[in-house]
Structure formats: structure tokens, C-alpha cells
Short mmCIF file of C-alpha atoms and ligand atoms in Angstrom, two decimals:
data_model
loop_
_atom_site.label_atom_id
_atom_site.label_comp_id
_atom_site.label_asym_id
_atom_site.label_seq_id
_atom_site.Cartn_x
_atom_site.Cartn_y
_atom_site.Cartn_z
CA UNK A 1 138.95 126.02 50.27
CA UNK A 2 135.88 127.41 50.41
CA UNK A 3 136.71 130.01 52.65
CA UNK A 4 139.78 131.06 49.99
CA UNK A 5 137.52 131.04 46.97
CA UNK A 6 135.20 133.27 48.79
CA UNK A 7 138.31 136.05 49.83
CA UNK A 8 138.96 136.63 46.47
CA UNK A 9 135.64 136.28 44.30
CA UNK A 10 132.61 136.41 46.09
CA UNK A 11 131.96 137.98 49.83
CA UNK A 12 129.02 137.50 51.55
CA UNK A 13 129.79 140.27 53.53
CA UNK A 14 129.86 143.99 51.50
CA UNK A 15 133.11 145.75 52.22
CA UNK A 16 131.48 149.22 51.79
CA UNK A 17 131.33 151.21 55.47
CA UNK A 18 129.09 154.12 54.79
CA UNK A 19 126.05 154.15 52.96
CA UNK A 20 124.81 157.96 52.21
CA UNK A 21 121.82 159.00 51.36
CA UNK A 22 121.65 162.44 50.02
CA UNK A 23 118.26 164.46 49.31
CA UNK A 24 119.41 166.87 46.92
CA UNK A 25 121.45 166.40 43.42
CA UNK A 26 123.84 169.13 44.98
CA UNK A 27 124.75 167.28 48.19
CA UNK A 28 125.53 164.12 46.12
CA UNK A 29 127.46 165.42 44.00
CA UNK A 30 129.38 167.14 46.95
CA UNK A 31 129.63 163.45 49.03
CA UNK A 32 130.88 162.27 45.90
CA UNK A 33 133.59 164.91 45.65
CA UNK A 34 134.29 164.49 49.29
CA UNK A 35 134.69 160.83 48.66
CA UNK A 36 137.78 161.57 46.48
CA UNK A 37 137.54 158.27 44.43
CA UNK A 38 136.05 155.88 47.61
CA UNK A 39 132.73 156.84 46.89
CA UNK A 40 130.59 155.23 44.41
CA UNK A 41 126.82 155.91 42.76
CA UNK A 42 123.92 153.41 43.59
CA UNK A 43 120.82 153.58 42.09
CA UNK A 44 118.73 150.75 41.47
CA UNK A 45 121.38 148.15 43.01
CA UNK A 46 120.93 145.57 40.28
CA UNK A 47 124.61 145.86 39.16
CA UNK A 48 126.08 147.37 41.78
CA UNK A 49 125.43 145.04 44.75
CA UNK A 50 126.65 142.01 42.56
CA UNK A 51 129.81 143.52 41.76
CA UNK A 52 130.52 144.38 44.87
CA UNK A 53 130.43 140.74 45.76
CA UNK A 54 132.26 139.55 43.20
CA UNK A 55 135.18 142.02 44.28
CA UNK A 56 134.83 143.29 40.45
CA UNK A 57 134.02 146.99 42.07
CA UNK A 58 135.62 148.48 45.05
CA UNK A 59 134.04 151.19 47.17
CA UNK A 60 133.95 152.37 50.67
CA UNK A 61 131.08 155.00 50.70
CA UNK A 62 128.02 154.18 48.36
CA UNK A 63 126.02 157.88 47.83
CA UNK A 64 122.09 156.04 47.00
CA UNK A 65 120.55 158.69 44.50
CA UNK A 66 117.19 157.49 44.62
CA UNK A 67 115.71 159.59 46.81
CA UNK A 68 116.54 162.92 44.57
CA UNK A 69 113.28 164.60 42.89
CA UNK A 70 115.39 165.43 40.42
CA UNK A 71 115.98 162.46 39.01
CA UNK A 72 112.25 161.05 38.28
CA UNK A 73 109.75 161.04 35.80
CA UNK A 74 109.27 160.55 31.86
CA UNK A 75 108.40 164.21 30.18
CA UNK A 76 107.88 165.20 26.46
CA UNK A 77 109.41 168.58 25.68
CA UNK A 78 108.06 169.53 22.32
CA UNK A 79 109.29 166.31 20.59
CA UNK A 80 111.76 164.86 22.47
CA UNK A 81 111.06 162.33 25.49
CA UNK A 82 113.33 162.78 28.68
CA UNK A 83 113.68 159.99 31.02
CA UNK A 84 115.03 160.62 34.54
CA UNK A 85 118.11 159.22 35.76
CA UNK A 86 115.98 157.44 37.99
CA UNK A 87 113.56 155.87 35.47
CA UNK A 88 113.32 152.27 36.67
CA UNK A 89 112.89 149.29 33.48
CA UNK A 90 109.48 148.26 34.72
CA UNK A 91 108.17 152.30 34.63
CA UNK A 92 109.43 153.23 30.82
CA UNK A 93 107.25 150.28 29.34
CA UNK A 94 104.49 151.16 31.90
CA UNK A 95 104.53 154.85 30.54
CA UNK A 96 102.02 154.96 27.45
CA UNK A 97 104.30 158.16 26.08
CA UNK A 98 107.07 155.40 25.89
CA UNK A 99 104.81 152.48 24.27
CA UNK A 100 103.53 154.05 21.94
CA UNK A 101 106.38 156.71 20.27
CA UNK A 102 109.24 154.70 21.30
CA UNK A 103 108.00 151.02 21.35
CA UNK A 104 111.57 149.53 20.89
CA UNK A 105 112.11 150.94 23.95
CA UNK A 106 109.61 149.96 26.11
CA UNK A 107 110.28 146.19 24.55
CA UNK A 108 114.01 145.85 25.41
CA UNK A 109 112.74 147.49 29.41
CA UNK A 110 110.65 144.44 29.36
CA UNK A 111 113.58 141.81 28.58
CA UNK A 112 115.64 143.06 31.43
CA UNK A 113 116.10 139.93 34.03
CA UNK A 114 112.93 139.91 35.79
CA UNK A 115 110.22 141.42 37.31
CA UNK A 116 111.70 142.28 40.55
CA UNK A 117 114.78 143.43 38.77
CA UNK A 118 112.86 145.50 36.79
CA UNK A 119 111.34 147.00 39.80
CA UNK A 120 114.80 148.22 40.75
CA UNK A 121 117.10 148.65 38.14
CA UNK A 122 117.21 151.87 36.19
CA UNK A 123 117.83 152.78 32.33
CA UNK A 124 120.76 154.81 33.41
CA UNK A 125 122.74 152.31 34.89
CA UNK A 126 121.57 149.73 32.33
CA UNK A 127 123.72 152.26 30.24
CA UNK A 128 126.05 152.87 32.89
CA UNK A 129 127.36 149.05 33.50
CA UNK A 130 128.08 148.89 29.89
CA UNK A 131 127.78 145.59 28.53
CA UNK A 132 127.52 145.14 24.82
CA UNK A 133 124.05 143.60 24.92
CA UNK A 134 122.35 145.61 27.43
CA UNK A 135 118.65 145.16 26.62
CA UNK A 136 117.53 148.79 27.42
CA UNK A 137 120.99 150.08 25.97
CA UNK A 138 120.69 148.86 22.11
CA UNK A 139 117.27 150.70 21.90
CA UNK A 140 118.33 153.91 23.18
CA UNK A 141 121.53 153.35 21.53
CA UNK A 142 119.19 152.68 17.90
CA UNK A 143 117.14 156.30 18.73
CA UNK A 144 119.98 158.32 18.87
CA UNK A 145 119.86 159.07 22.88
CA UNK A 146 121.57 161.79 24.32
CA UNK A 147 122.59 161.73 28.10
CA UNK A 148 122.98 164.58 30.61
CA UNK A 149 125.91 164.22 33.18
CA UNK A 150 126.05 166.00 36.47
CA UNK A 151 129.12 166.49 38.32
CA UNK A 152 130.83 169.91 40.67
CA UNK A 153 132.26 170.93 37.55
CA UNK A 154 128.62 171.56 35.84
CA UNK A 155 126.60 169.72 32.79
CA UNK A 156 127.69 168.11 29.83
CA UNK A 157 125.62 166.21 26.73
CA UNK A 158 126.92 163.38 25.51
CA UNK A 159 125.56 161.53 22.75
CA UNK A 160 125.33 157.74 23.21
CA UNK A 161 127.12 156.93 20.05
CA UNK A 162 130.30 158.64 22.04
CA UNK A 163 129.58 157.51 25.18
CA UNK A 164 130.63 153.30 25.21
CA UNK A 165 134.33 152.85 25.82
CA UNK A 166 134.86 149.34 26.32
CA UNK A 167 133.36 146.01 27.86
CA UNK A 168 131.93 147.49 31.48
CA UNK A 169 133.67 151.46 30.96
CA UNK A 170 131.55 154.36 29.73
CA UNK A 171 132.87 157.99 29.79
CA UNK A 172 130.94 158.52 33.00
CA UNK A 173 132.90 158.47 36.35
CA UNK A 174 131.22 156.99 38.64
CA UNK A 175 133.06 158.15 41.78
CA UNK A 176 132.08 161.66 40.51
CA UNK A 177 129.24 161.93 38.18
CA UNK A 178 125.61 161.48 38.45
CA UNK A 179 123.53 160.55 35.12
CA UNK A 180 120.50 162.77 35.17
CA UNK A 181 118.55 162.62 32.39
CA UNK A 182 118.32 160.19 28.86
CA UNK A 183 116.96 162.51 25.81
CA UNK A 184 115.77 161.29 22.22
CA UNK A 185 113.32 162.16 19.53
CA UNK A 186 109.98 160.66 19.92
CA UNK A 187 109.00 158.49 16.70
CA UNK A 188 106.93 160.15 14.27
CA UNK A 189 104.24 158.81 11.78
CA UNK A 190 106.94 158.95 9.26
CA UNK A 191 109.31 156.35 11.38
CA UNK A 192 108.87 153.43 12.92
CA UNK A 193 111.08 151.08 15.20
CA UNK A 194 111.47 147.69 16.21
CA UNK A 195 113.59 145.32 18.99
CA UNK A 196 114.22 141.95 18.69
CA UNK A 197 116.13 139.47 21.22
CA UNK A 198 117.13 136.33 20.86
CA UNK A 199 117.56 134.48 24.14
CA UNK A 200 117.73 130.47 25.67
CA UNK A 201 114.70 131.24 27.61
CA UNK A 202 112.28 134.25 28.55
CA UNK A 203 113.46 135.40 32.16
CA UNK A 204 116.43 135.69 33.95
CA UNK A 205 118.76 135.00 30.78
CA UNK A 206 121.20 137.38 29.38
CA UNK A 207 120.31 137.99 25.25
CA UNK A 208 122.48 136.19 22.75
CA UNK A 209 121.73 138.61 20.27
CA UNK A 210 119.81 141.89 20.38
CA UNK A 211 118.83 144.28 17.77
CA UNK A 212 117.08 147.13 17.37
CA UNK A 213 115.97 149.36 14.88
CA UNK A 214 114.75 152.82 14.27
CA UNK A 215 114.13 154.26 10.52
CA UNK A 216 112.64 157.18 8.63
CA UNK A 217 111.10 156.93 5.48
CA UNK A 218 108.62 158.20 2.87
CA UNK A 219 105.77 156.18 2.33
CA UNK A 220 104.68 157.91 -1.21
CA UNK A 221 108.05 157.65 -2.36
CA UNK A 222 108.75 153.93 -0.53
CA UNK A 223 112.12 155.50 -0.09
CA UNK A 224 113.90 154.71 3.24
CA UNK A 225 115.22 158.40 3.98
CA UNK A 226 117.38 157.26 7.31
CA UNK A 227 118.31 153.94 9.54
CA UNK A 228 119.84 153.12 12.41
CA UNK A 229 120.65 149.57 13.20
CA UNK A 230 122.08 149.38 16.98
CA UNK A 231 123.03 145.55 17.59
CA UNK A 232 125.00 143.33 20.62
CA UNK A 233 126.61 141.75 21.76
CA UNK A 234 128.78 141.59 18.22
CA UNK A 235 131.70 143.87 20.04
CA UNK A 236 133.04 145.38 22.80
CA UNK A 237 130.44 147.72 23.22
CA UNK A 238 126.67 148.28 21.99
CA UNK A 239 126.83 148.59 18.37
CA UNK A 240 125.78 150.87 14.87
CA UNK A 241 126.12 149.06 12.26
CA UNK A 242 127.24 152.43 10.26
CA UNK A 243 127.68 151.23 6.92
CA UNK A 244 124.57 149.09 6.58
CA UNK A 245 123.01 152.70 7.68
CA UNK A 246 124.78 154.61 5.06
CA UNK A 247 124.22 152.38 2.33
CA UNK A 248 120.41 152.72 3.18
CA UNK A 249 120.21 156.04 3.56
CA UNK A 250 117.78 157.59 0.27
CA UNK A 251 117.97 153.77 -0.93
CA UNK A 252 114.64 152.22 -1.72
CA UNK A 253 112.18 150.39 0.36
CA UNK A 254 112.40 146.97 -1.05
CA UNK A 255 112.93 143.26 -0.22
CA UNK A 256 115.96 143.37 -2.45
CA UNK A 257 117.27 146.14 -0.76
CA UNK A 258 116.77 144.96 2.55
CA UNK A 259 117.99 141.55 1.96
CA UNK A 260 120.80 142.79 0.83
CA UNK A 261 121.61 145.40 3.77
CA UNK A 262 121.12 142.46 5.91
CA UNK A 263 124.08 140.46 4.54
CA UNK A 264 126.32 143.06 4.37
CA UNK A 265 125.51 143.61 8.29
CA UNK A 266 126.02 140.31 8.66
CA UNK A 267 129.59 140.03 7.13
CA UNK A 268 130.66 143.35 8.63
CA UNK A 269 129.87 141.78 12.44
CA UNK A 270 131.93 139.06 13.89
CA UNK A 271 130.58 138.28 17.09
CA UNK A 272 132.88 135.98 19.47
CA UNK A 273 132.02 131.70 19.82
CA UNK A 274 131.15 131.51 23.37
CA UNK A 275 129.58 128.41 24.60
CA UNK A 276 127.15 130.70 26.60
CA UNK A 277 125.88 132.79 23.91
CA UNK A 278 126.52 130.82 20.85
CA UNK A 279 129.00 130.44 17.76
CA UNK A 280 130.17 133.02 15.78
CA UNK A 281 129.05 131.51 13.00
CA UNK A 282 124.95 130.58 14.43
CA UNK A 283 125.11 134.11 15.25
CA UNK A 284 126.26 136.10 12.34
CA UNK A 285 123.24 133.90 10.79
CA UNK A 286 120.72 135.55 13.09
CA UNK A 287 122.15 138.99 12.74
CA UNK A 288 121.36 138.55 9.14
CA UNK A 289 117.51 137.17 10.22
CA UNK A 290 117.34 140.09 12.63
CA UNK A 291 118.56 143.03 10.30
CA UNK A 292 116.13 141.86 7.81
CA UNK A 293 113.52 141.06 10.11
CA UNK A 294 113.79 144.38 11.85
CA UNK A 295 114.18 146.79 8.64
CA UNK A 296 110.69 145.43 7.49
CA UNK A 297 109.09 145.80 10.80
CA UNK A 298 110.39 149.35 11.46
CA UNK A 299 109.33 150.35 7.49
CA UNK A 300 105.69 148.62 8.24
CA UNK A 301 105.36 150.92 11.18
CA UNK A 302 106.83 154.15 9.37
CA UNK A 303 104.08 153.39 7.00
CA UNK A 304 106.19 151.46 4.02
CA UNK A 305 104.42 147.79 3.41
CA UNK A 306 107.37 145.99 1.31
CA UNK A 307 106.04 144.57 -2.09
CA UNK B 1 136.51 143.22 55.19
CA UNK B 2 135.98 147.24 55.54
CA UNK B 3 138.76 148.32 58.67
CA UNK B 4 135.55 149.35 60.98
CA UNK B 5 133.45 146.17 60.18
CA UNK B 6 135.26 144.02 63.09
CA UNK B 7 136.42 146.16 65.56
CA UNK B 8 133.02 146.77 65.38
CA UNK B 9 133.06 150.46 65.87
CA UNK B 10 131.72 150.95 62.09
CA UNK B 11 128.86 153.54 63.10
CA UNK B 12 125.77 151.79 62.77
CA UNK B 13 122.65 153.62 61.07
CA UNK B 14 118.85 153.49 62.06
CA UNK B 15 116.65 152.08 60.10
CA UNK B 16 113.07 152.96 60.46
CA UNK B 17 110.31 151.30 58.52
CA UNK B 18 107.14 149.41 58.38
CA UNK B 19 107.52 145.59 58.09
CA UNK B 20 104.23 143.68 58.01
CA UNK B 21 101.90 146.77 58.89
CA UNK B 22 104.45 147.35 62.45
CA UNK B 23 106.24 150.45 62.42
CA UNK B 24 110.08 148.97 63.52
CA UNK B 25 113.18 151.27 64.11
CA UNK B 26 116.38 149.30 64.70
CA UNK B 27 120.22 149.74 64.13
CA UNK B 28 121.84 148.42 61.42
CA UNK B 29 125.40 148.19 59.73
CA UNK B 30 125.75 150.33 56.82
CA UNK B 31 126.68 147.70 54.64
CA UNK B 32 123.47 145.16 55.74
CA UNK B 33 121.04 144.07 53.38
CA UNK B 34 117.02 144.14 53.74
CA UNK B 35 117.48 140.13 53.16
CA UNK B 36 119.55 139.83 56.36
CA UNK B 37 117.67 142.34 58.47
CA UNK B 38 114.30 140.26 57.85
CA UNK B 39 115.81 136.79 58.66
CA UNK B 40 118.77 137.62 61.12
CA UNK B 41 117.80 140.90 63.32
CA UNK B 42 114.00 140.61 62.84
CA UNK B 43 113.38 136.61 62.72
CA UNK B 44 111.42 136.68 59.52
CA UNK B 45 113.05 133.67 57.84
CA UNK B 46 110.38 133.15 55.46
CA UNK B 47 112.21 135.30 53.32
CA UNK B 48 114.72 132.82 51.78
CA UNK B 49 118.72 133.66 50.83
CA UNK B 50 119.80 131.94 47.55
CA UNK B 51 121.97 133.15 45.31
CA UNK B 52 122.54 136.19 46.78
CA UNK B 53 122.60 138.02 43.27
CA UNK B 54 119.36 138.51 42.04
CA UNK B 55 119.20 135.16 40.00
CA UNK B 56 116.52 132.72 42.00
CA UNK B 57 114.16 135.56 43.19
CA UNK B 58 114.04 133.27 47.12
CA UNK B 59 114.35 136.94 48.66
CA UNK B 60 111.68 138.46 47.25
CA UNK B 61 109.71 140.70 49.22
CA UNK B 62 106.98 143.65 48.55
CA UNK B 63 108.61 147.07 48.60
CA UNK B 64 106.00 149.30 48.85
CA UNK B 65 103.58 146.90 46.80
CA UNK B 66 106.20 145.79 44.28
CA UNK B 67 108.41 142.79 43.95
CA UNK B 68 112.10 143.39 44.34
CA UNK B 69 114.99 141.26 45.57
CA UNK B 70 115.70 142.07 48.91
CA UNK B 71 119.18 140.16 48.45
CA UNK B 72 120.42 143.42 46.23
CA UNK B 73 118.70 146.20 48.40
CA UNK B 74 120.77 147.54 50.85
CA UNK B 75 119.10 147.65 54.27
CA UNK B 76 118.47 151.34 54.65
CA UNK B 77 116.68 151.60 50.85
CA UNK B 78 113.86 150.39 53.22
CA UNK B 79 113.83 153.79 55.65
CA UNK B 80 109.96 154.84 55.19
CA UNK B 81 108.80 152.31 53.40
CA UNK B 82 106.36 149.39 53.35
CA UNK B 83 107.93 146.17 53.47
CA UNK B 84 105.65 142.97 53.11
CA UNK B 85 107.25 139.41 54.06
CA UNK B 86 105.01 136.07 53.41
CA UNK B 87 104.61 136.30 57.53
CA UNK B 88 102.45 139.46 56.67
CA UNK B 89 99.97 137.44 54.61
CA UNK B 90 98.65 135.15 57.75
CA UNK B 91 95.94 136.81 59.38
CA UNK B 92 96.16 137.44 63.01
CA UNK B 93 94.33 134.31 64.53
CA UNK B 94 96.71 132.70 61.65
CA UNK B 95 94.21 131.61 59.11
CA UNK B 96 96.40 131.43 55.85
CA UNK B 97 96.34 134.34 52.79
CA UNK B 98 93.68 132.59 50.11
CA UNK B 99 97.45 132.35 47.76
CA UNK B 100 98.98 130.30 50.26
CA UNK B 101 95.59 128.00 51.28
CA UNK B 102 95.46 127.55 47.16
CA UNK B 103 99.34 126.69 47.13
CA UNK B 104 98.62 124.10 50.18
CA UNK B 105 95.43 122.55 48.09
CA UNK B 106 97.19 122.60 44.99
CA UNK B 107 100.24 120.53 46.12
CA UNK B 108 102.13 123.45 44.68
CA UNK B 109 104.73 123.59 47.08
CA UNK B 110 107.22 120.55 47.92
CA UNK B 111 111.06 121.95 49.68
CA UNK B 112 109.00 125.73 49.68
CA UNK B 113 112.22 127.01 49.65
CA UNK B 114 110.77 129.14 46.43
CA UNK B 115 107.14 129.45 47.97
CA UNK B 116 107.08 132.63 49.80
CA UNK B 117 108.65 134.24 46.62
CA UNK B 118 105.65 132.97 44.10
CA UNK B 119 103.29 133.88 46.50
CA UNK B 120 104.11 137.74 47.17
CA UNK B 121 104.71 138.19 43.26
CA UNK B 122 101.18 136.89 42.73
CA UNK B 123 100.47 139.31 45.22
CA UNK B 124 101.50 142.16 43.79
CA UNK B 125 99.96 140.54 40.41
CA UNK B 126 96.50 140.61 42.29
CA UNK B 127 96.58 143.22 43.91
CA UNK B 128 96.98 145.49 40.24
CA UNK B 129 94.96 142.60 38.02
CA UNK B 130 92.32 140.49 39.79
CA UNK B 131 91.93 138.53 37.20
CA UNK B 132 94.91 137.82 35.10
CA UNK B 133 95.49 135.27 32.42
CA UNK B 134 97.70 132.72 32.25
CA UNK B 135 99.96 134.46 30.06
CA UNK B 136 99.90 137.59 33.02
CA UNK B 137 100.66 134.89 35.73
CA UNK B 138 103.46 133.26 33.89
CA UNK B 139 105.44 136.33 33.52
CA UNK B 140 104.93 137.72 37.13
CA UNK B 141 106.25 134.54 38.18
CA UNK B 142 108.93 134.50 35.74
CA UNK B 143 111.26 136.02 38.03
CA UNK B 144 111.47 132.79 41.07
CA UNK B 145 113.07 129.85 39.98
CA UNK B 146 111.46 126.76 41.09
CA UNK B 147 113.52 123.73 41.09
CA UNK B 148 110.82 121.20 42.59
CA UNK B 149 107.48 121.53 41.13
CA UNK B 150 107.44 122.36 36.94
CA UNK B 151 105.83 125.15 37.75
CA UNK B 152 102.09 123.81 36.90
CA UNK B 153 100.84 123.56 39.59
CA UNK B 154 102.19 126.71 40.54
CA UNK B 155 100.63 128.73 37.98
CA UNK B 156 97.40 126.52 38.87
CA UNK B 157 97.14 127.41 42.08
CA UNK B 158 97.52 131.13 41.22
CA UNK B 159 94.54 130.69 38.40
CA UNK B 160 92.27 128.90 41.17
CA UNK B 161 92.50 132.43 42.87
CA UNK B 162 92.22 134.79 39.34
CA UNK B 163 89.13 132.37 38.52
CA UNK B 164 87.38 133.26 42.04
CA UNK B 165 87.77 128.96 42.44
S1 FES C 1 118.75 135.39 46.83
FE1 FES C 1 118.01 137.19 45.93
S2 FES C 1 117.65 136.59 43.93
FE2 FES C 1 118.58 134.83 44.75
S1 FES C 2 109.08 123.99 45.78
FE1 FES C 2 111.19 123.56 45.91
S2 FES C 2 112.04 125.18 44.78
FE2 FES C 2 109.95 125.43 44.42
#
């Protein structure tokens, strides 16, 4: 019995037979092509390694990317902040760049499983894998990231709002493409941002609701000039709330306002009852809590104090 | 099972790295992990298998310095590199690491099957912040799952150590 569940869900044994371990972005991409479809990125291993276990991936080559020079580091260029591919969950929020002009950020890194998880996993494949509440996802997803993909062919920019397909598929291949760098607009003194989780206990537990926030505004004015509100897991894939953004967008900073963007965010969302993660109906509660709670902390930082 | 794995003609890689200060070169499959290299091919079965996915934090190990679960690193991730078991704690004429004589006073081990985990992550934790809180210590050990002690005297016997007790 044992032995049966084991064949089809769960192998102690990994059924890939060549692990590759190129040195330049150009030779990966070129095992990759040689691969034709058996080959398969791994970076950090986080995801990769369990679903390989649980027979939910199949590949027979693994090409390990870590060791490309290409891939590393956390720049500013002018005002934008590029994180390599590489960027690991327990560097961003290390990175004082990160902290301070894109704190959401740095928060959600720090949610992510554990410490030792943290250690190995990257941003890029928190993306990669997916899944609609990804802690380091919704942030990037809230700033408006963009993501450069490598493959033979050349370079393309994809903006994250394009870039979710469905539960576990992204429009990056895998088998053929390499994620090299995240891009997004450092926060300025006229925006602020904020990430909030809610969760059965601090480590090692997947989110049962996740929201983040980024918004621009003017202070003299108290007028909120632009909001994103990225949220998950309330679909298939991480989620902009896109109405509650364009009905705030030139609207005024207010309680009444915000109250009232966090119902209709609330009714808009239907998240699924799952005895894991909650009821639909606990958690359509808390989205409301965490819009409003997140508009006012986002406006506080841009430099708007709600009356 | 991949086609070469038992005909056993799957072309085996070496692996060269530094376990417990000793350089060590050996051949391994492709598809090993560090967990199984430490306790099967190299005898260091202080490093415990659980869960096998990154959920209990048994297989932690330092990599370099740094916590990570040696259950989802494949073997060869370790080529160059520092890896630090709890055997590389005991000095040579085996007087115990200061962590593990604290765990031992504190009673904050019973199975130990979680033990050598806490320990190297409060390594790692002391090694960067000599003196953490118990806020600091809580969430470097957030990552092991203890299912014997409550944790107290976990975190206690870590503190003892911060506190220069
Ligand atoms: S055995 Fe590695 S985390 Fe459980
Ligand atoms: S002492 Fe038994 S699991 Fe921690």
C-alpha cells in the first residue's frame, strides 16, 4: 500500500538523471534548448524539489542557474530598483534600498516559509510557481513590476499584470526561459505602501489572505492621485482589484472614501470556502479590514494623515 | 525511476566540498540530495530526514554560514562550499559547542530528533547577533518544528548563551 501510494504521489527517490550546472546565462539557455522540453530551471529549489516529489513536475535534466553573475544583486537605475533573477527572499528585506523605498516588499520576503527557505528560495520563482497568494508575488504584483525573460530567441518585458495565467502557469516556459531581472519604481515621498497577511500562525504557514498596497497622493490637496490594491488568494491568480483602483483614482483622501472603496473590494472578491484557508464569507470580511486597513497605512506613509 | 538510475550506469558526478572544516571529494548520483550525502555516503546522521519537503526544518544544515534545508538542495549545490553539520560543533577532544552544553543543562532536548536543527540556526543567529533578543531568537528558530519540548526551554537555552549565562 504504501509502496503504491508512493509510485504515484510522492518518490523519495528524484527521477531527474542529469543535473547541469552552467556558468554563463548563454550556456543555460543553450542546455535548455538542447533539452528540447526534458530540461527544467532550478534556482533556489524551494518549489522545485517538492514538486518533483510529488510527481506534479516532470523533468529529466535540471539546468541550476545559481551560479550565473548575471543573475545577482539589487541595483537602482535612476528610479527604478532591479532585482536579479537570483535575488533570494531573505536578501531583498536585508537590502536597506528595498526597506526603505519598497517596504511592502521587503515585508511579504519576510513571510515566506522560513528562515532556511528564505535562504534559498528566490523572488523569481516565488513569481514563477504562481500561486495566487504568493507572499513576495502580491507586493511586486501591487508596485507595478516588470520582468525580463531570457531565452535563444532574445529578451522580452513583461509586465506582471500580464504575466499570471492560471493556478501554478505563468507565461514563462520553464523548459526554455530564464527570468533575469524584476524592475519597478522605487516609492517616492509622495507614495507610500503597505502589506498585510493574515495567517494561522507566524512560520511555515501558507497566508489566508494577503494584501498589499501601493498609492500616490497629494498631501496639500489630501487627494489620492493613484492606487493599486494587489490581493490573494481571492482567484486563480494574484490579484488587482481594478475597480476599487479606478474609483480611487483623483478621489479624496478620506475615511468615507476609504471605507467605502473597501466594501466595494470586498463585494467584487469571492474567495473560495476551504477548510484550510477559511470561508468565503470570514474572508471577504477581512478583505474589507485589509483594504481599509492598508489604504490608510499606504496614505500615512505618502504623507496623507486621514481626518 | 529515471531509465539509468538502476542499471546503475546513470553517470555519477563529483562532488567536491568542505564538510565540517575537511575538504571531501566523492561521487554522487545526479539526482542525490545534500541530506542523503551527509547521513548515507558520509555517516553524518546528525542531520535528521523528516518531511522531506522543507516543512520540519530536521535537515537543516549551514551552507556557507546560513541555514537552509538540506532535504531540498540537490547534492552538487554544495560543490565549493562550506557545509556545517551539528558533528562540526564538537571540538576535537569532543568537548560540546557552548549551544549544545546549554541545550543539555537546559533539559531542552527530549527525542532530539529536532536538536541539531535549533542548534545550527542559533548558530548562524550568533554568529551575525551575539546578543539577540527574544523576539530575534524566536524567529531564527521559527523555521524547526519541535514536537517534544514547547519550545521554552528551547528559546531558554539559546538566551543563557545571548546573556553570556
Ligand atoms: S526534512 Fe527537510 S524540512 Fe523536513
Ligand atoms: S525534542 Fe523532540 S522534536 Fe524537539
Amino acid at each position: 500500500m504504501a509502496h503504491a501510494f508512493e509510485k504515484l504521489h510522492w518518490s523519495r527517490e528524484l527521477e531527474f538523471g542529469q543535473y547541469l550546472t552552467p556558468g554563463s546565462l548563454d550556456d543555460a539557455l543553450q542546455m535548455l534548448a538542447d533539452g528540447k522540453g526534458q530540461a527544467r530551471v532550478i534556482a533556489g529549489g524551494t518549489d522545485v524539489i517538492p514538486e518533483l516529489r510529488r510527481r506534479h513536475l516532470k523533468a529529466s535534466i535540471l539546468v541550476d542557474i545559481t551560479r550565473l553573475p548575471e543573475l545577482r544583486g539589487i541595483t537602482q537605475e535612476g528610479e527604478d530598483i532591479v532585482l536579479g533573477g537570483l535575488v533570494t527572499h531573505a536578501q531583498a528585506p536585508a537590502s536597506a534600498l528595498i526597506r526603505e523605498r519598497a517596504g511592502l516588499l521587503a515585508q511579504g520576503c519576510a513571510a515566506v516559509g522560513s528562515p532556511q527557505i528564505r535562504n534559498l528560495g528566490t523572488l523569481a520563482g516565488n513569481l514563477i510557481s504562481g500561486q495566487p497568494a504568493a507572499d513576495a508575488s502580491i507586493p511586486l504584483l501591487a508596485l507595478d513590476a516588470r520582468v525580463t525573460i531570457a531565452s535563444l530567441e532574445g529578451e522580452r518585458e513583461v509586465p506582471l499584470k500580464e504575466f499570471f495565467l492560471d493556478v501554478g502557469k505563468t507565461v514563462l516556459d520553464s523548459t526554455r526561459e530564464v527570468l533575469t531581472r524584476i524592475r519597478f519604481r522605487a516609492l517616492g515621498p509622495d507614495q507610500g505602501g503597505c502589506y498585510l497577511r493574515l495567517s494561522k500562525r507566524k512560520a511555515l504557514c501558507l497566508p489566508m489572505l494577503v494584501c498589499a498596497v501601493q498609492v500616490t497622493a497629494d498631501p496639500q490637496a489630501k487627494v489620492i492621485k493613484e492606487a493599486a490594491i494587489a490581493l490573494g488568494p481571492v482567484a486563480p491568480v494574484p490579484f488587482r482589484e481594478v475597480r476599487t483602483e479606478e474609483s480611487l483614482r483623483g478621489a479624496a483622501a478620506s475615511r468615507q472614501v476609504i471605507a467605502q472603496a473597501a466594501e466595494n473590494a470586498s463585494a467584487w472578491c469571492s474567495p473560495r470556502d476551504s477548510l484550510l484557508r477559511g470561508s468565503c464569507d470570514y474572508r471577504q470580511e477581512m478583505v474589507k479590514v485589509f483594504v481599509r486597513r492598508g489604504l490608510t497605512k499606504a496614505l500615512e506613509q505618502a504623507g496623507c494623515t486621514l481626518d | 525511476m529515471h531509465p539509468g538510475l538502476k542499471d546503475g550506469n546513470m553517470s555519477t558526478l563529483k562532488l567536491s566540498f568542505k564538510v565540517n572544516g575537511k575538504l571531501t571529494s566523492l561521487a554522487v548520483a545526479p539526482n542525490a540530495l545534500l541530506v542523503d550525502v551527509l547521513r548515507e555516503d558520509l555517516g553524518l546522521t546528525g542531520t535528521k530526514a523528516g518531511c522531506r519537503e522543507g516543512e520540519c526544518g530536521a535537515c537543516t544544515v549551514l551552507l556557507d554560514g546560513e541555514p537552509v534545508n538540506s532535504c531540498l538542495l540537490p547534492a552538487m549545490k554544495a560543490a565549493g562550499r562550506e557545509v556545517t553539520t551539528i558533528e562540526g560543533l564538537v571540538q576535537e577532544d569532543g568537548t560540546l559547542h557552548a549551544l549544545q552544553q546549554s541545550f543539555t543543562d537546559q533539559g531542552a532536548s527530549q527525542c532530539g530528533f529536532c536538536t541539531p536543527a535549533m542548534i545550527l540556526n542559533a548558530k548562524a543567529l550568533l554568529d551575525k547577533a551575539p546578543h539577540p533578543d527574544e523576539g530575534q531568537i524566536r524567529q531564527a528558530l521559527s523555521g524547526v518544528l519541535c514536537r517534544c519540548t514547547g519550545y521554552r526551554k528551547i528559546v531558554q537555552a539559546v538566551q543563557n548563551i545571548a546573556q553570556g549565562k
